[in-house]
Amino acid sequence: MDSEPSLVAIDQPAQTEQPFIADFDDEPNRAPGGNSTAEGLEAVYDVPVKVQAVLGRSRMPVGKLLQLVVGTVVELDRRVGEPVDIFVNNRLIARGEVVLIDGSLGVTLTEIVRGER
């Protein structure tokens, strides 16, 4: 008894679903769901970020660092009146002027830095 392989007829080719690829350049100021960008960001309003106002920087060898005592003046790379850098999560986002508000230091933003992403 010879057994022949059975043949199965295929009526239609297999259909595969194509993935949806969104074009984000069409509406740069819109968030998913049609909301404006500000409304779409509500989910991240409570996410903490680190904000730093950097007055200036200095470099020194470890030997000089170990000699620092109370009262030592460390010279920075900025002059009085120059803007300070504002960093958010270690990314420069703005520059500003140091101000005094009710005995506390603050910064008035004078320039927003548009960096490459």
Coordinates of N, CA and C in Angstrom, one line a residue:
M1 N 0.8 -1.2 0.0 CA 0.0 0.0 0.0 C 0.9 1.2 0.0
D2 N 0.8 1.9 -1.1 CA 1.6 3.2 -1.2 C 0.8 4.3 -0.6
S3 N 1.5 5.1 0.2 CA 0.8 6.2 0.8 C 1.4 7.4 0.1
E4 N 0.5 8.2 -0.5 CA 0.9 9.4 -1.2 C 0.7 10.6 -0.2
P5 N 1.6 11.6 -0.3 CA 1.3 12.8 0.5 C 0.1 13.5 0.1
S6 N -0.6 14.0 1.0 CA -1.8 14.8 0.7 C -1.4 16.2 0.3
L7 N -2.1 16.8 -0.6 CA -1.9 18.2 -1.0 C -2.9 19.1 -0.4
V8 N -2.5 20.2 0.0 CA -3.4 21.2 0.6 C -3.5 22.4 -0.4
A9 N -4.6 22.8 -0.8 CA -4.7 24.0 -1.7 C -4.7 25.3 -0.9
I10 N -4.0 26.2 -1.4 CA -4.0 27.6 -0.7 C -4.7 28.5 -1.7
D11 N -5.8 29.0 -1.2 CA -6.6 29.9 -2.0 C -6.0 31.4 -2.1
Q12 N -5.5 31.8 -0.9 CA -5.1 33.2 -0.8 C -3.7 33.2 -0.2
P13 N -2.9 34.2 -0.6 CA -1.6 34.3 0.1 C -1.8 34.8 1.5
A14 N -0.9 34.4 2.4 CA -0.9 34.8 3.8 C -0.9 36.3 3.9
Q15 N -1.7 36.9 4.7 CA -1.8 38.4 4.8 C -1.0 38.7 6.1
T16 N -0.1 39.7 6.0 CA 0.6 40.1 7.2 C 0.2 41.6 7.4
E17 N 0.0 41.9 8.7 CA -0.4 43.3 9.0 C 0.8 44.2 9.1
Q18 N 0.7 45.3 8.4 CA 1.8 46.2 8.4 C 1.8 47.1 9.6
P19 N 3.0 47.3 10.3 CA 3.0 48.2 11.5 C 2.7 49.6 11.1
F20 N 2.0 50.3 12.1 CA 1.7 51.7 11.9 C 2.9 52.5 12.3
I21 N 3.3 53.4 11.5 CA 4.5 54.3 11.7 C 3.9 55.7 11.7
A22 N 4.0 56.4 12.9 CA 3.5 57.7 13.0 C 4.5 58.7 12.5
D23 N 4.0 59.8 11.8 CA 4.9 60.8 11.3 C 4.8 62.0 12.3
F24 N 5.8 62.2 13.1 CA 5.8 63.2 14.2 C 6.1 64.6 13.6
D25 N 6.5 64.7 12.4 CA 6.8 66.0 11.8 C 5.6 66.8 11.4
D26 N 4.5 66.1 11.2 CA 3.2 66.7 10.8 C 2.7 67.8 11.8
E27 N 2.7 67.4 13.0 CA 2.2 68.3 14.0 C 3.1 68.4 15.2
P28 N 4.2 69.2 15.2 CA 5.2 69.2 16.2 C 4.7 69.7 17.6
N29 N 3.6 70.5 17.6 CA 3.1 71.0 18.9 C 1.9 70.3 19.4
R30 N 1.6 69.1 18.9 CA 0.5 68.3 19.4 C 1.0 67.0 20.1
A31 N 0.3 66.6 21.1 CA 0.6 65.4 21.8 C -0.4 64.3 21.4
P32 N -0.1 63.0 21.6 CA -1.1 62.0 21.3 C -2.5 62.3 21.9
G33 N -3.5 62.0 21.1 CA -4.9 62.2 21.6 C -5.4 63.6 21.3
G34 N -4.6 64.4 20.5 CA -5.0 65.7 20.1 C -4.8 66.8 21.1
N35 N -4.3 66.6 22.3 CA -4.1 67.6 23.3 C -2.9 68.5 22.9
S36 N -2.8 69.7 23.4 CA -1.7 70.5 23.1 C -0.5 69.9 23.9
T37 N 0.7 70.3 23.6 CA 1.9 69.8 24.3 C 1.8 70.0 25.8
A38 N 1.4 71.1 26.3 CA 1.4 71.4 27.7 C 0.4 70.5 28.4
E39 N -0.8 70.2 27.8 CA -1.8 69.4 28.4 C -1.3 67.9 28.4
G40 N -0.5 67.5 27.4 CA 0.0 66.2 27.3 C 1.1 65.9 28.3
L41 N 1.7 66.9 28.9 CA 2.8 66.7 29.8 C 2.3 66.5 31.2
E42 N 1.0 66.5 31.5 CA 0.5 66.5 32.9 C 1.0 65.2 33.6
A43 N 1.2 64.1 32.9 CA 1.7 62.9 33.5 C 3.0 63.0 34.1
V44 N 3.9 64.0 33.7 CA 5.2 64.1 34.2 C 5.4 65.3 35.1
Y45 N 4.4 66.0 35.4 CA 4.5 67.2 36.3 C 5.1 66.9 37.6
D46 N 4.9 65.7 38.2 CA 5.4 65.4 39.5 C 6.8 64.7 39.5
V47 N 7.4 64.5 38.3 CA 8.7 63.9 38.2 C 9.8 64.8 38.7
P48 N 10.5 64.4 39.7 CA 11.6 65.4 40.2 C 12.8 65.5 39.3
V49 N 13.3 66.7 39.2 CA 14.5 66.9 38.4 C 15.5 67.7 39.2
K50 N 16.8 67.6 38.9 CA 17.8 68.3 39.6 C 18.1 69.6 38.9
V51 N 17.9 70.7 39.6 CA 18.2 72.0 39.0 C 19.4 72.6 39.7
Q52 N 20.4 73.1 39.0 CA 21.6 73.7 39.5 C 21.9 75.1 38.9
A53 N 22.3 76.0 39.7 CA 22.7 77.3 39.2 C 24.2 77.3 39.5
V54 N 25.0 77.4 38.5 CA 26.5 77.3 38.6 C 27.1 78.7 38.4
L55 N 27.7 79.1 39.5 CA 28.3 80.5 39.5 C 29.6 80.5 38.8
G56 N 30.4 79.4 38.8 CA 31.6 79.3 38.1 C 32.3 78.0 38.4
R57 N 33.5 77.8 37.8 CA 34.3 76.6 38.0 C 35.7 76.9 38.3
S58 N 36.4 76.0 38.9 CA 37.8 76.1 39.1 C 38.5 74.7 39.0
R59 N 39.7 74.7 38.5 CA 40.5 73.5 38.5 C 41.7 73.6 39.3
M60 N 42.1 72.6 40.1 CA 43.3 72.6 40.9 C 43.8 71.2 41.1
P61 N 45.1 71.1 41.3 CA 45.6 69.7 41.6 C 45.1 69.3 43.0
V62 N 45.1 68.0 43.2 CA 44.7 67.4 44.4 C 45.5 67.9 45.6
G63 N 46.8 68.2 45.5 CA 47.6 68.7 46.5 C 47.1 70.0 47.0
K64 N 46.7 70.9 46.1 CA 46.2 72.2 46.5 C 44.8 72.1 47.1
L65 N 44.0 71.1 46.6 CA 42.7 70.9 47.2 C 42.8 70.4 48.7
L66 N 43.8 69.6 49.0 CA 43.9 69.1 50.3 C 44.4 70.2 51.3
Q67 N 45.0 71.3 50.7 CA 45.4 72.4 51.6 C 44.4 73.5 51.9
L68 N 43.1 73.3 51.3 CA 42.1 74.3 51.5 C 41.6 74.2 53.0
V69 N 41.5 75.4 53.6 CA 41.0 75.6 54.9 C 39.9 76.6 55.0
V70 N 39.2 76.7 56.1 CA 38.2 77.8 56.2 C 38.8 79.1 56.0
G71 N 38.2 79.9 55.1 CA 38.7 81.2 54.8 C 39.4 81.3 53.5
T72 N 39.8 80.2 52.9 CA 40.5 80.1 51.6 C 39.6 80.6 50.5
V73 N 40.1 81.5 49.7 CA 39.3 82.0 48.5 C 39.7 81.1 47.3
V74 N 38.7 80.5 46.7 CA 38.8 79.8 45.4 C 38.4 80.6 44.3
E75 N 39.3 80.9 43.4 CA 39.0 81.8 42.2 C 38.3 81.0 41.2
L76 N 37.2 81.6 40.7 CA 36.3 80.9 39.7 C 36.6 81.5 38.3
D77 N 36.1 80.8 37.3 CA 36.4 81.2 35.9 C 35.4 82.3 35.4
R78 N 34.6 82.9 36.3 CA 33.7 84.0 36.0 C 34.0 85.3 36.7
R79 N 33.5 86.3 36.1 CA 33.7 87.7 36.7 C 32.3 88.1 37.4
V80 N 32.4 89.0 38.3 CA 31.2 89.5 38.9 C 30.3 90.1 37.8
G81 N 29.0 89.8 37.9 CA 28.1 90.4 36.9 C 27.9 89.5 35.7
E82 N 28.7 88.5 35.5 CA 28.5 87.6 34.4 C 27.3 86.6 34.7
P83 N 26.6 86.2 33.7 CA 25.5 85.3 33.9 C 25.9 84.0 34.5
V84 N 25.0 83.4 35.3 CA 25.3 82.0 35.8 C 24.6 81.0 34.9
D85 N 25.1 79.8 34.9 CA 24.5 78.7 34.1 C 23.5 78.0 34.9
I86 N 22.3 77.7 34.3 CA 21.2 76.9 34.9 C 21.2 75.6 34.2
F87 N 21.4 74.5 35.0 CA 21.4 73.1 34.5 C 20.2 72.4 35.0
V88 N 19.5 71.6 34.2 CA 18.5 70.7 34.7 C 18.9 69.3 34.3
N89 N 19.1 68.4 35.3 CA 19.6 67.1 35.1 C 20.9 67.1 34.2
N90 N 21.8 68.0 34.6 CA 23.1 68.1 34.0 C 23.1 68.6 32.6
R91 N 22.0 69.2 32.1 CA 21.9 69.8 30.8 C 21.7 71.3 30.9
L92 N 22.6 72.0 30.2 CA 22.5 73.5 30.2 C 21.2 73.9 29.5
I93 N 20.3 74.6 30.3 CA 19.0 75.0 29.7 C 18.8 76.5 29.6
A94 N 19.6 77.3 30.5 CA 19.4 78.7 30.6 C 20.6 79.4 31.2
R95 N 20.6 80.7 31.1 CA 21.5 81.6 31.9 C 20.7 82.6 32.6
G96 N 21.3 83.2 33.7 CA 20.6 84.2 34.4 C 21.5 85.0 35.3
E97 N 20.8 85.9 36.0 CA 21.5 86.8 37.0 C 21.1 86.4 38.4
V98 N 22.1 86.4 39.3 CA 21.8 86.1 40.7 C 21.1 87.3 41.3
V99 N 20.0 87.0 42.1 CA 19.2 88.1 42.8 C 19.1 87.7 44.2
L100 N 18.8 88.6 45.0 CA 18.5 88.4 46.5 C 17.0 88.6 46.7
I101 N 16.3 87.6 47.3 CA 14.9 87.7 47.5 C 14.6 87.4 49.0
D102 N 14.3 88.3 49.8 CA 14.0 88.1 51.2 C 15.1 87.4 51.9
G103 N 16.3 87.7 51.6 CA 17.4 87.1 52.3 C 17.9 85.8 51.7
S104 N 17.2 85.3 50.6 CA 17.6 84.1 49.9 C 18.1 84.4 48.5
L105 N 19.0 83.6 48.0 CA 19.5 83.8 46.7 C 18.6 83.1 45.7
G106 N 18.5 83.8 44.5 CA 17.6 83.2 43.4 C 18.3 83.6 42.1
V107 N 17.7 83.2 41.0 CA 18.3 83.5 39.7 C 17.1 84.0 38.8
T108 N 17.3 85.1 38.2 CA 16.4 85.6 37.2 C 16.9 85.1 35.8
L109 N 16.1 84.4 35.1 CA 16.5 83.9 33.8 C 16.6 85.0 32.8
T110 N 17.7 85.1 32.1 CA 17.9 86.1 31.1 C 18.0 85.5 29.7
E111 N 18.3 84.2 29.6 CA 18.5 83.6 28.3 C 18.1 82.1 28.4
I112 N 17.3 81.7 27.4 CA 17.0 80.2 27.3 C 18.0 79.6 26.2
V113 N 18.7 78.6 26.6 CA 19.7 78.0 25.7 C 19.0 76.9 24.9
R114 N 19.0 77.0 23.6 CA 18.4 75.9 22.7 C 19.5 75.1 22.3
G115 N 19.7 73.9 22.9 CA 20.7 73.0 22.5 C 20.3 71.9 21.5
E116 N 21.3 71.3 20.9 CA 20.9 70.2 20.0 C 20.5 69.0 20.7
R117 N 19.6 68.2 20.2 CA 19.1 67.0 20.9 C 19.5 65.8 20.2

